[in-house]
Coordinates of C-alpha atoms in Angstrom, one line a residue:
M347 CA 30.7 -37.8 96.3
G348 CA 29.2 -38.7 92.9
Y349 CA 31.0 -40.3 90.0
K350 CA 33.6 -38.2 88.3
N351 CA 33.9 -40.5 85.3
L352 CA 32.3 -43.6 83.7
Q353 CA 35.0 -46.0 84.8
S354 CA 34.3 -45.4 88.5
C355 CA 30.6 -45.8 87.9
V356 CA 31.0 -49.1 86.0
A357 CA 33.3 -50.5 88.7
D358 CA 30.9 -49.6 91.5
L359 CA 27.9 -51.0 89.6
E360 CA 29.7 -54.3 89.1
R361 CA 30.7 -54.5 92.8
H362 CA 27.1 -54.1 93.8
G363 CA 25.8 -56.7 91.3
M364 CA 24.1 -54.1 89.1
L365 CA 26.3 -54.7 86.0
I366 CA 27.3 -57.9 84.1
R367 CA 30.0 -58.4 81.5
I368 CA 29.1 -59.9 78.1
D369 CA 32.3 -61.5 76.8
E370 CA 30.5 -63.3 74.0
P371 CA 31.7 -62.0 70.5
L372 CA 28.9 -59.8 69.2
S373 CA 28.6 -57.4 66.3
L374 CA 28.0 -53.7 66.3
N375 CA 25.6 -54.3 63.4
M376 CA 22.3 -54.7 65.4
E377 CA 23.4 -57.4 67.7
V378 CA 24.5 -55.4 70.8
G379 CA 21.5 -53.1 70.3
A380 CA 19.1 -56.1 70.2
V381 CA 20.7 -57.5 73.4
Q382 CA 20.3 -54.1 75.2
R383 CA 16.7 -53.8 74.2
R384 CA 15.8 -57.3 75.5
V385 CA 17.7 -56.8 78.8
Y386 CA 16.0 -53.4 79.3
A387 CA 12.6 -55.0 78.7
A388 CA 13.4 -57.6 81.3
G389 CA 14.4 -54.9 83.9
G390 CA 17.9 -56.3 83.8
P391 CA 21.3 -55.0 84.8
A392 CA 23.7 -52.6 83.1
L393 CA 25.8 -54.4 80.4
L394 CA 29.5 -54.1 79.6
F395 CA 30.2 -55.6 76.2
T396 CA 33.9 -56.5 76.3
N397 CA 34.3 -58.5 73.0
V398 CA 32.6 -56.5 70.3
K399 CA 33.9 -57.7 66.9
E400 CA 34.4 -54.4 65.0
T401 CA 35.9 -52.2 67.7
A402 CA 38.7 -52.1 70.2
F403 CA 36.5 -50.3 72.8
P404 CA 34.2 -51.9 75.3
L405 CA 30.6 -50.8 75.0
L406 CA 28.3 -49.9 78.0
G407 CA 24.6 -50.4 77.5
N408 CA 21.5 -50.1 79.7
L409 CA 23.2 -47.9 82.3
F410 CA 20.0 -46.1 83.0
G411 CA 17.8 -49.1 82.2
T412 CA 15.8 -49.0 85.4
L413 CA 14.6 -46.0 87.4
E414 CA 15.9 -47.6 90.6
R415 CA 19.4 -47.9 89.1
T416 CA 19.2 -44.3 87.8
R417 CA 18.3 -43.1 91.3
W418 CA 21.2 -45.2 92.8
I419 CA 23.7 -43.7 90.4
F420 CA 22.8 -40.2 91.7
R421 CA 22.1 -41.2 95.3
D422 CA 24.7 -38.9 96.8
T423 CA 23.1 -35.7 95.4
L424 CA 19.4 -36.3 95.2
D425 CA 18.8 -34.8 98.7
V426 CA 20.7 -31.7 97.7
I427 CA 18.6 -31.2 94.6
E428 CA 15.4 -31.9 96.5
S429 CA 16.4 -29.2 99.0
L430 CA 17.1 -26.7 96.2
V431 CA 13.7 -27.5 94.7
R432 CA 12.0 -26.9 98.0
L433 CA 13.8 -23.7 98.5
K434 CA 12.6 -22.5 95.1
L435 CA 9.0 -23.4 96.1
H436 CA 9.2 -22.2 99.7
P437 CA 12.1 -19.8 100.2
M438 CA 11.2 -18.8 103.7
E439 CA 11.5 -22.4 104.8
A440 CA 15.3 -22.0 105.0
L441 CA 14.8 -19.5 107.8
R442 CA 12.3 -21.6 109.7
H443 CA 14.2 -24.9 109.3
P444 CA 17.8 -24.2 108.4
L445 CA 19.0 -27.7 109.2
K446 CA 16.8 -29.2 106.5
F447 CA 18.7 -27.2 103.9
R448 CA 22.2 -27.5 105.2
G449 CA 23.4 -29.3 102.1
A450 CA 22.1 -26.7 99.6
P451 CA 25.0 -24.2 99.9
M452 CA 27.5 -27.0 99.3
G453 CA 25.6 -28.1 96.3
A454 CA 25.5 -24.6 94.9
L455 CA 29.4 -24.6 95.0
H456 CA 29.3 -27.3 92.3
L457 CA 27.4 -25.2 89.8
L458 CA 30.5 -23.5 88.3
P459 CA 32.8 -25.7 86.2
R460 CA 36.5 -25.4 86.9
R461 CA 39.2 -25.0 84.3
V462 CA 42.0 -27.6 84.2
S463 CA 45.0 -27.8 81.9
G464 CA 44.6 -31.5 81.0
G465 CA 42.9 -34.8 81.8
P466 CA 42.5 -38.4 80.7
V467 CA 40.5 -37.5 77.6
L468 CA 43.7 -36.2 76.0
D469 CA 45.4 -39.6 76.2
C470 CA 44.9 -40.6 72.6
I471 CA 44.0 -39.1 69.2
I472 CA 41.9 -41.3 66.9
S473 CA 40.0 -41.0 63.7
S474 CA 36.2 -41.2 63.4
S475 CA 36.4 -44.6 61.7
E476 CA 37.9 -46.0 64.9
L477 CA 34.8 -45.0 66.9
P478 CA 32.3 -47.9 67.4
Q479 CA 30.2 -48.0 64.3
L480 CA 27.0 -48.9 66.0
V481 CA 23.9 -49.7 63.9
S482 CA 20.6 -50.3 65.8
W483 CA 18.0 -51.2 63.2
P484 CA 18.0 -52.8 59.7
R485 CA 17.1 -49.7 57.8
D486 CA 19.4 -47.3 59.6
G487 CA 21.3 -45.2 57.2
G488 CA 24.7 -45.7 58.9
A489 CA 26.3 -45.7 62.3
F490 CA 25.1 -43.3 64.9
I491 CA 26.2 -42.0 68.3
T492 CA 23.1 -42.6 70.4
L493 CA 24.2 -40.9 73.7
P494 CA 26.0 -37.8 72.4
Q495 CA 26.5 -34.7 74.5
V496 CA 26.6 -31.9 71.9
Y497 CA 28.1 -28.6 73.2
S498 CA 27.9 -25.2 71.5
E499 CA 28.1 -21.6 72.7
S500 CA 26.4 -18.4 71.6
L501 CA 28.6 -16.4 69.3
Q502 CA 27.0 -13.2 70.7
S503 CA 27.4 -14.2 74.4
P504 CA 30.1 -16.9 74.6
G505 CA 31.0 -18.6 77.8
L506 CA 29.1 -20.7 80.4
R507 CA 25.8 -18.8 80.4
G508 CA 25.7 -18.8 76.6
G509 CA 26.4 -22.5 76.4
N510 CA 24.1 -25.3 75.4
L511 CA 24.6 -29.0 76.1
G512 CA 22.0 -31.1 74.3
M513 CA 21.5 -34.7 73.1
Y514 CA 21.2 -34.4 69.4
R515 CA 21.5 -37.3 67.0
V516 CA 25.0 -37.7 65.4
Q517 CA 25.5 -39.9 62.3
I518 CA 29.2 -40.9 62.0
S519 CA 29.1 -42.9 58.8
G520 CA 27.0 -43.7 55.7
N521 CA 25.1 -41.5 53.2
E522 CA 27.3 -38.8 51.6
Y523 CA 29.6 -38.1 54.6
S524 CA 33.3 -38.0 53.9
P525 CA 34.9 -40.8 56.0
D526 CA 37.0 -39.4 58.9
R527 CA 36.1 -35.8 57.9
E528 CA 32.4 -35.3 58.4
M529 CA 29.5 -36.2 60.7
G530 CA 25.8 -35.4 60.5
V531 CA 24.2 -33.4 63.3
H532 CA 20.4 -33.9 63.5
Y533 CA 18.8 -31.5 65.9
Q534 CA 15.1 -31.0 66.1
I535 CA 13.2 -27.6 66.3
H536 CA 13.1 -25.8 69.7
R537 CA 16.7 -26.8 70.6
G538 CA 19.3 -24.5 72.0
I539 CA 21.9 -25.3 69.3
G540 CA 19.5 -23.9 66.7
V541 CA 19.8 -20.4 68.2
H542 CA 23.6 -20.7 68.0
H543 CA 23.4 -22.0 64.5
R544 CA 21.2 -19.1 63.4
E545 CA 23.8 -16.7 64.8
A546 CA 26.5 -18.4 62.7
V547 CA 24.3 -18.3 59.6
E548 CA 23.7 -14.5 60.1
R549 CA 27.4 -13.9 60.6
G550 CA 28.5 -16.2 57.8
V551 CA 31.0 -18.0 60.1
P552 CA 31.5 -21.6 61.2
L553 CA 29.9 -22.6 64.5
P554 CA 32.4 -24.4 66.8
V555 CA 30.8 -27.6 68.3
N556 CA 32.3 -30.2 70.6
I557 CA 30.6 -33.6 71.0
F558 CA 31.3 -35.5 74.3
V559 CA 30.7 -39.2 74.8
G560 CA 30.8 -40.8 78.2
G561 CA 32.4 -39.1 81.2
A562 CA 30.5 -38.6 84.4
P563 CA 27.0 -40.0 84.2
S564 CA 25.7 -36.6 85.3
M565 CA 26.8 -35.2 82.0
T566 CA 24.6 -37.5 80.1
M567 CA 21.6 -36.7 82.2
A568 CA 22.3 -32.9 82.0
A569 CA 22.2 -33.2 78.2
V570 CA 18.6 -34.3 78.2
M571 CA 17.3 -32.0 81.0
P572 CA 14.8 -29.4 79.9
L573 CA 16.3 -26.7 82.0
P574 CA 14.9 -23.1 82.3
E575 CA 16.7 -20.5 80.3
G576 CA 19.6 -19.0 82.2
M577 CA 20.7 -22.3 83.9
P578 CA 23.6 -23.9 81.9
E579 CA 23.5 -27.7 81.6
L580 CA 27.1 -27.8 82.7
S581 CA 26.1 -26.3 86.0
F582 CA 23.3 -28.8 86.4
A583 CA 25.8 -31.6 85.7
G584 CA 28.0 -30.4 88.5
L585 CA 25.0 -30.2 90.9
L586 CA 23.8 -33.7 90.0
G587 CA 27.3 -35.1 89.9
G588 CA 28.3 -33.6 93.3
H589 CA 31.5 -31.9 92.0
R590 CA 32.6 -29.0 89.8
V591 CA 33.0 -30.3 86.3
P592 CA 36.6 -30.1 85.2
M593 CA 36.9 -28.6 81.7
V594 CA 39.8 -28.4 79.3
T595 CA 40.2 -25.7 76.7
R596 CA 42.7 -26.0 73.8
A597 CA 43.9 -23.3 71.4
G598 CA 41.0 -21.0 72.1
G599 CA 38.3 -23.5 71.2
L600 CA 35.3 -24.6 73.2
P601 CA 35.9 -26.3 76.5
F602 CA 35.3 -30.1 77.0
P603 CA 35.2 -32.4 80.0
A604 CA 38.6 -33.6 81.2
Q605 CA 37.0 -36.9 82.3
A606 CA 35.0 -37.6 79.1
D607 CA 35.7 -40.9 77.3
F608 CA 35.6 -39.3 73.8
V609 CA 35.6 -35.7 72.6
I610 CA 35.0 -34.8 68.9
R611 CA 36.0 -31.3 68.1
G612 CA 34.8 -29.6 64.9
T613 CA 32.7 -26.8 63.3
I614 CA 29.4 -26.6 61.5
D615 CA 29.7 -24.7 58.2
P616 CA 26.6 -22.5 58.1
A617 CA 26.1 -23.1 54.4
K618 CA 26.5 -26.9 54.3
V619 CA 23.9 -29.6 54.8
K620 CA 23.8 -33.2 53.7
P621 CA 21.3 -36.0 53.8
E622 CA 21.0 -37.6 57.3
G623 CA 19.1 -40.8 58.2
P624 CA 17.1 -42.9 58.2
F625 CA 17.2 -43.8 61.9
G626 CA 15.0 -45.8 64.1
D627 CA 13.6 -43.3 66.5
H628 CA 11.7 -42.9 69.8
L629 CA 8.3 -42.8 68.2
G630 CA 8.7 -46.4 67.1
Y631 CA 9.3 -45.6 63.4
Y632 CA 12.2 -44.5 61.2
S633 CA 12.8 -40.9 60.9
L634 CA 13.5 -40.5 57.1
V635 CA 16.3 -38.9 55.1
H636 CA 16.4 -35.1 55.3
D637 CA 19.1 -32.5 54.9
F638 CA 20.8 -31.5 58.2
P639 CA 23.9 -29.6 59.3
V640 CA 27.3 -31.2 58.8
L641 CA 30.1 -31.2 61.4
D642 CA 33.6 -30.8 59.9
I643 CA 35.8 -32.8 62.2
K644 CA 38.9 -31.2 63.5
E645 CA 40.2 -33.8 65.9
I646 CA 39.0 -36.6 68.2
F647 CA 40.4 -37.4 71.6
C648 CA 39.8 -40.4 73.8
R649 CA 40.9 -41.9 77.1
R650 CA 43.3 -44.8 77.1
D651 CA 40.6 -46.8 79.1
A652 CA 37.7 -45.3 77.1
I653 CA 34.2 -46.9 77.3
W654 CA 31.6 -46.2 74.7
P655 CA 28.2 -45.8 76.3
F656 CA 25.2 -46.4 74.0
T657 CA 21.4 -46.9 74.0
T658 CA 18.9 -48.1 71.5
V659 CA 16.1 -45.8 70.5
G660 CA 12.8 -47.3 69.5
R661 CA 9.1 -47.6 70.3
P662 CA 8.7 -46.7 74.0
P663 CA 9.3 -47.8 76.6
Q664 CA 13.1 -47.9 76.1
E665 CA 16.0 -46.8 78.2
D666 CA 15.2 -43.1 77.6
T667 CA 12.0 -43.7 79.5
S668 CA 14.0 -43.7 82.7
F669 CA 15.4 -40.3 81.7
G670 CA 11.9 -38.8 81.4
T671 CA 10.6 -40.4 84.7
F672 CA 13.7 -39.3 86.6
I673 CA 13.5 -35.8 85.2
H674 CA 9.8 -35.6 86.3
E675 CA 10.8 -36.7 89.8
L676 CA 13.4 -34.0 90.0
T677 CA 11.4 -31.1 88.5
G678 CA 7.7 -32.0 88.5
E679 CA 7.0 -29.9 91.6
L680 CA 8.4 -26.8 89.8
I681 CA 5.7 -26.9 87.1
P682 CA 3.4 -24.4 88.9
T683 CA 6.3 -21.9 89.3
V684 CA 6.9 -22.0 85.6
L685 CA 3.3 -22.3 84.4
P686 CA 1.0 -20.6 86.9
G687 CA -2.2 -22.5 87.6
I688 CA -0.9 -25.7 86.2
C689 CA -0.8 -28.6 88.7
E690 CA 0.6 -31.4 86.5
V691 CA 1.8 -31.9 82.9
H692 CA 2.5 -35.5 81.7
A693 CA 4.2 -36.0 78.4
V694 CA 3.0 -39.6 77.8
D695 CA 6.0 -41.8 77.0
A696 CA 3.9 -44.7 75.6
A697 CA 2.6 -42.2 72.9
G698 CA 6.1 -41.1 72.0
V699 CA 6.3 -38.2 74.5
H700 CA 5.6 -35.2 72.2
P701 CA 2.4 -36.4 70.5
L702 CA 0.3 -36.5 73.7
L703 CA 0.2 -34.3 76.8
L704 CA -2.1 -34.8 79.8
A705 CA -2.5 -31.8 82.1
I706 CA -4.4 -30.7 85.2
G707 CA -5.0 -27.0 85.7
S708 CA -7.1 -24.7 87.9
E709 CA -10.3 -22.8 87.3
R710 CA -10.0 -19.6 89.3
Y711 CA -11.6 -17.0 87.0
T712 CA -15.1 -17.0 88.6
P713 CA -15.0 -18.7 92.0
Y714 CA -18.3 -17.2 92.9
N715 CA -20.0 -19.2 90.1
P716 CA -20.4 -23.0 89.9
L717 CA -17.8 -24.5 87.5
S718 CA -19.6 -25.5 84.3
E719 CA -17.2 -25.1 81.5
P720 CA -13.5 -24.6 80.8
Q721 CA -12.3 -21.0 81.1
E722 CA -8.9 -20.5 82.7
L723 CA -8.0 -24.0 81.5
L724 CA -7.9 -22.6 77.9
T725 CA -5.5 -19.8 79.0
Q726 CA -3.3 -22.4 80.7
A727 CA -3.4 -24.7 77.7
N728 CA -2.0 -21.9 75.5
A729 CA 0.7 -21.3 78.1
I730 CA 1.7 -25.0 77.9
L731 CA 1.8 -25.0 74.1
G732 CA 4.0 -21.9 74.2
H733 CA 6.5 -23.3 76.6
G734 CA 9.8 -24.9 75.4
Q735 CA 9.6 -28.4 74.1
L736 CA 6.0 -28.7 75.3
S737 CA 5.2 -26.6 72.3
L738 CA 5.8 -29.7 70.1
A739 CA 2.7 -31.5 71.4
K740 CA -0.1 -32.5 69.1
F741 CA -2.8 -33.5 71.5
L742 CA -3.3 -31.7 74.8
F743 CA -6.0 -32.9 77.2
I744 CA -6.5 -30.7 80.2
A745 CA -8.8 -31.1 83.2
A746 CA -9.7 -29.0 86.3
R747 CA -8.2 -29.9 89.7
E748 CA -11.4 -28.5 91.2
D749 CA -13.4 -31.4 89.8
N750 CA -11.3 -34.1 91.4
A751 CA -8.5 -33.3 93.8
D752 CA -7.1 -36.8 93.5
L753 CA -6.9 -36.9 89.7
D754 CA -3.5 -38.1 88.5
T755 CA -2.2 -37.7 84.9
H756 CA -0.1 -40.8 85.3
N757 CA -3.2 -43.0 85.9
I758 CA -4.1 -42.9 82.2
R759 CA -7.3 -44.8 82.3
E760 CA -8.7 -42.8 85.2
Y761 CA -7.6 -39.6 83.6
F762 CA -9.3 -40.3 80.2
T763 CA -12.5 -41.5 82.0
H764 CA -12.6 -38.2 84.0
V765 CA -12.2 -36.1 80.8
L766 CA -14.6 -38.1 78.6
E767 CA -17.3 -38.0 81.3
R768 CA -17.2 -34.2 81.2
V769 CA -16.2 -33.1 77.7
D770 CA -18.7 -31.4 75.5
W771 CA -17.6 -32.0 71.9
R772 CA -19.7 -29.1 70.7
R773 CA -17.6 -26.7 72.8
D774 CA -14.4 -28.2 74.1
V775 CA -12.3 -29.0 71.0
H776 CA -9.9 -26.2 70.0
F777 CA -7.5 -26.5 67.0
Q778 CA -4.3 -24.9 66.0
T779 CA -3.7 -25.5 62.3
M780 CA -0.6 -24.9 60.1
T781 CA 1.8 -24.9 63.0
T782 CA 4.9 -26.8 64.2
I783 CA 5.2 -30.3 65.5
D784 CA 8.0 -32.7 66.4
T785 CA 10.6 -33.1 63.7
L786 CA 10.3 -36.8 64.0
D787 CA 6.6 -36.9 63.5
Y788 CA 5.4 -37.7 59.9
T789 CA 1.7 -37.4 60.4
G790 CA 1.6 -33.7 59.5
H791 CA 1.7 -31.9 56.1
G792 CA 5.5 -31.5 56.0
L793 CA 8.7 -31.7 58.0
N794 CA 8.2 -29.9 61.3
R795 CA 4.7 -28.9 60.1
G796 CA 1.3 -30.1 61.4
S797 CA -1.5 -29.2 63.8
K798 CA -2.5 -29.3 67.5
V799 CA -5.7 -29.7 69.4
V800 CA -6.6 -28.8 73.0
I801 CA -9.4 -30.8 74.5
A802 CA -10.5 -29.2 77.8
A803 CA -13.0 -30.6 80.2
A804 CA -14.4 -29.0 83.3
G805 CA -17.6 -29.2 85.4
A806 CA -20.0 -31.9 86.4
P807 CA -20.1 -35.2 84.5
R808 CA -22.3 -35.1 81.3
R809 CA -22.4 -38.9 80.7
S810 CA -21.6 -42.2 82.4
L811 CA -19.1 -44.4 80.5
E812 CA -19.3 -48.1 79.9
G813 CA -16.5 -50.6 79.4
T814 CA -18.6 -52.9 77.2
L815 CA -19.6 -52.9 73.5
P816 CA -23.0 -51.5 72.6
A817 CA -25.6 -54.3 72.2
Q818 CA -26.3 -53.2 68.6
M819 CA -23.9 -51.3 66.3
E820 CA -24.3 -50.4 62.6
L821 CA -21.0 -50.0 60.7
P822 CA -20.3 -49.3 57.0
A823 CA -18.7 -51.8 54.7
G824 CA -15.0 -52.2 55.5
F825 CA -15.3 -51.3 59.2
R826 CA -15.1 -54.3 61.5
R827 CA -14.1 -55.7 64.9
P828 CA -15.2 -53.0 67.2
T829 CA -13.4 -53.3 70.6
V830 CA -13.4 -51.4 73.8
A831 CA -10.0 -49.9 74.6
M832 CA -11.0 -47.9 77.7
P833 CA -14.4 -46.9 79.2
G834 CA -16.1 -44.8 76.6
I835 CA -13.5 -45.5 73.9
L836 CA -14.2 -47.8 71.0
V837 CA -11.5 -48.9 68.5
I838 CA -12.6 -50.2 65.1
S839 CA -10.6 -51.7 62.3
G840 CA -11.1 -49.6 59.2
P841 CA -10.4 -50.1 55.5
A842 CA -6.9 -49.5 54.3
C843 CA -6.0 -45.9 53.9
A844 CA -4.0 -45.6 50.7
A845 CA -3.5 -41.8 50.6
R846 CA -3.0 -38.8 52.7
K847 CA -6.0 -36.7 53.5
K848 CA -7.2 -34.2 51.0
Q849 CA -9.4 -31.2 51.4
G850 CA -12.9 -32.4 52.4
G851 CA -11.7 -35.4 54.4
D852 CA -11.5 -39.1 53.9
P853 CA -14.6 -40.6 52.3
D854 CA -14.5 -43.8 54.4
I855 CA -14.4 -41.9 57.7
K856 CA -17.1 -39.5 56.4
E857 CA -19.3 -42.5 55.6
L858 CA -18.7 -43.8 59.1
C859 CA -19.8 -40.5 60.6
R860 CA -23.0 -40.6 58.4
V861 CA -23.9 -44.1 59.5
L862 CA -23.3 -43.4 63.2
R863 CA -25.5 -40.3 62.9
E864 CA -28.3 -42.4 61.5
H865 CA -27.7 -45.2 63.9
P866 CA -26.4 -43.4 67.0
L867 CA -24.1 -45.0 69.5
P868 CA -25.1 -44.9 73.2
E869 CA -24.2 -41.7 75.0
A870 CA -21.7 -43.9 77.0
C871 CA -19.5 -44.2 73.8
A872 CA -17.7 -40.8 73.8
M873 CA -14.8 -41.5 71.4
V874 CA -14.2 -43.8 68.4
V875 CA -10.7 -44.5 67.1
V876 CA -10.3 -46.1 63.6
V877 CA -7.2 -48.2 63.3
D878 CA -5.6 -50.8 61.1
D879 CA -5.9 -53.5 63.7
S880 CA -8.4 -53.0 66.5
E881 CA -7.4 -56.2 68.3
F882 CA -3.8 -55.0 68.5
A883 CA -4.7 -51.4 69.5
A884 CA -7.0 -52.5 72.3
R885 CA -4.8 -55.3 73.6
T886 CA -2.9 -53.0 76.0
E887 CA -3.1 -49.4 77.2
E888 CA 0.4 -48.8 75.7
N889 CA -0.7 -50.1 72.2
F890 CA -3.8 -47.9 72.3
L891 CA -1.8 -44.8 73.2
W892 CA 0.9 -45.5 70.6
V893 CA -1.4 -46.2 67.7
T894 CA -3.8 -43.4 68.4
F895 CA -1.5 -40.5 68.9
T896 CA 1.5 -41.4 66.7
R897 CA -0.6 -42.1 63.6
S898 CA -2.9 -39.1 63.6
N899 CA -2.7 -35.3 62.9
P900 CA -5.5 -33.4 64.6
A901 CA -6.5 -31.1 61.8
T902 CA -6.8 -33.8 59.2
D903 CA -7.6 -36.9 61.3
I904 CA -10.3 -35.7 63.8
Y905 CA -13.9 -36.1 62.7
G906 CA -17.1 -36.1 64.6
V907 CA -20.6 -37.4 64.3
G908 CA -22.8 -34.4 63.6
A909 CA -19.9 -32.2 62.9
F910 CA -20.5 -28.5 62.4
T911 CA -18.5 -25.2 62.1
E912 CA -20.0 -22.1 63.8
S913 CA -18.1 -18.8 63.9
K914 CA -15.0 -20.7 62.8
H915 CA -15.3 -23.0 65.8
W916 CA -15.5 -26.7 65.0
G917 CA -17.6 -29.1 67.1
C918 CA -19.8 -32.2 66.9
T919 CA -23.0 -33.4 68.5
G920 CA -22.0 -37.1 68.7
P921 CA -18.8 -39.0 69.4
L922 CA -15.4 -37.7 68.4
I923 CA -13.7 -39.9 65.8
I924 CA -9.9 -40.1 65.4
D925 CA -8.5 -41.7 62.2
A926 CA -5.4 -43.4 63.4
R927 CA -4.8 -45.7 60.4
T928 CA -1.4 -45.8 58.7
K929 CA -1.4 -43.4 55.7
A930 CA 0.8 -42.8 52.7
G931 CA 3.8 -40.7 53.8
H932 CA 3.9 -42.1 57.3
A933 CA 7.3 -43.5 58.3
P934 CA 7.7 -47.3 58.4
G935 CA 7.6 -49.0 61.8
L936 CA 10.6 -50.6 63.4
E937 CA 11.2 -54.3 63.2
E938 CA 14.2 -56.4 64.2
D939 CA 16.1 -58.6 61.8
P940 CA 14.8 -62.1 62.4
A941 CA 18.4 -63.5 62.3
V942 CA 19.5 -61.1 65.0
T943 CA 16.5 -61.9 67.1
R944 CA 17.4 -65.6 66.9
R945 CA 21.0 -64.8 67.9
V946 CA 19.8 -63.0 71.1
E947 CA 17.5 -65.9 71.9
E948 CA 20.5 -68.3 71.7
L949 CA 22.4 -66.1 74.2
A950 CA 19.4 -66.5 76.6
A951 CA 19.5 -70.3 76.5
Q952 CA 20.8 -72.3 79.4
G953 CA 24.6 -71.8 79.5
G954 CA 24.5 -68.5 77.6
P955 CA 25.5 -65.2 79.0
L956 CA 21.9 -64.0 79.2
F957 CA 20.4 -67.1 80.8
Q958 CA 18.0 -66.0 83.5
V959 CA 18.7 -62.3 82.6
I960 CA 16.0 -62.0 79.9

């Protein structure tokens, strides 16, 4: 039941035609990554690279490259997890229909890892320079582990319940790292390892950390799960994998999976940091060089038949999109139990996940009065922005279920139309300034620092939206090519923005506001987004979401026609304007090396290993 290791999963996928072998000699330097990205984009199979030039280990890519394959990998346990979710939502159902939940007790038996004295992971001892030195993008600062499972435990409460398994970026070469002795550990804010690191800093002692690579597929999925506090990721890995996870402990150190492909054991010195990065990341840009903790390597184990799983991180959608969708399928129904009154929360993958949340809440404060403006929605918005990794969001749109029982946050166009029909820009825009944002987001005023905005909409429609350009439109010099991105949303190419925003705002956007006040747009135009290239931004829904929300910081980049501040509340009488142009200080976007792209195209030609695959 379930896969206990990566080898059995690979063999099963190959038997069922879901995996192909790539025997063509390829390089770790961008080539295997470029192949994986192209096969993912084509909805293709998992890939086992058997002849990678710079390493003795085979590499596994695109394992979770489709949602269908991800579901298939965990097919033996999904019914059990669904039963446990239903029990959480409706506990009395077990008494009324016990046969529906007969698998739940057996699943619960898999929550507790079991200790073993040894396992295949102890077959070999290697150095870090023998690990596959995978480089994904031209400007990456070195080689990175892209699917690491980083395990630490609380120094105050060691053991399973005090453990954290997370997927934090690990740089294994480059920059100032001592070869075979050090690695960089890049973890973002609001991550469990940060609590453990803080305890080590306060005590002045090293923090033991183990990094697992490979092993049971359930271990990889558990490392990215946003689990509630009190549920260890190792327990979820057992539940999803259909077996108790066998763990080895050596010389009093932290445990590690007996079936892992690689285990890196080490400690983080609380006083030591070194430059880490750049790295092509999931927002579609490079996260730049910053100081992060350093892992001092103690030893590295690996299986004799070890496989190195990897992915490529880049502008979404990428393979990690399947993670997010699969997680939503497993846990989406639990949202109301964690955030009362909330019906849905959608972290929009096309916008880089953290920059944009779409939510549906409930208005229950005054059921005896007609719904006319957001009330409880604002309370619920604050709850969302105070909950776990949702707190990293920059833009949160929230609507009331009472206005449309069929509203779906995953139907982006319909959702934005619903909100923009109802929003009152004089009242419904609520800022949080000088706060925290995603570590990888460079639109704010510093690392981890930026702003947030809640846009809440409730009540009857205020305007009808159109999907066509206004018949007449006056624009200042430098603004051109207005295009409709969605009903009620115009995107306009603006003049190049050479500097970050200063106090008082950008003069070009202020001039746009002035002109649009003197020559008003129709009421049907509710929002204007200024971009570098309106044709690109409006070409697809994905382009619009990516450009708009990864290139803007609410406090400095939101303007409005007829803007005013009253009792410290900001609003505007005309359309809302978002400046989503590229600005100084933003991270550069990701682009492939043309020579690497040509090499992949050659593999896709007739007779090549990727012919009719991409």
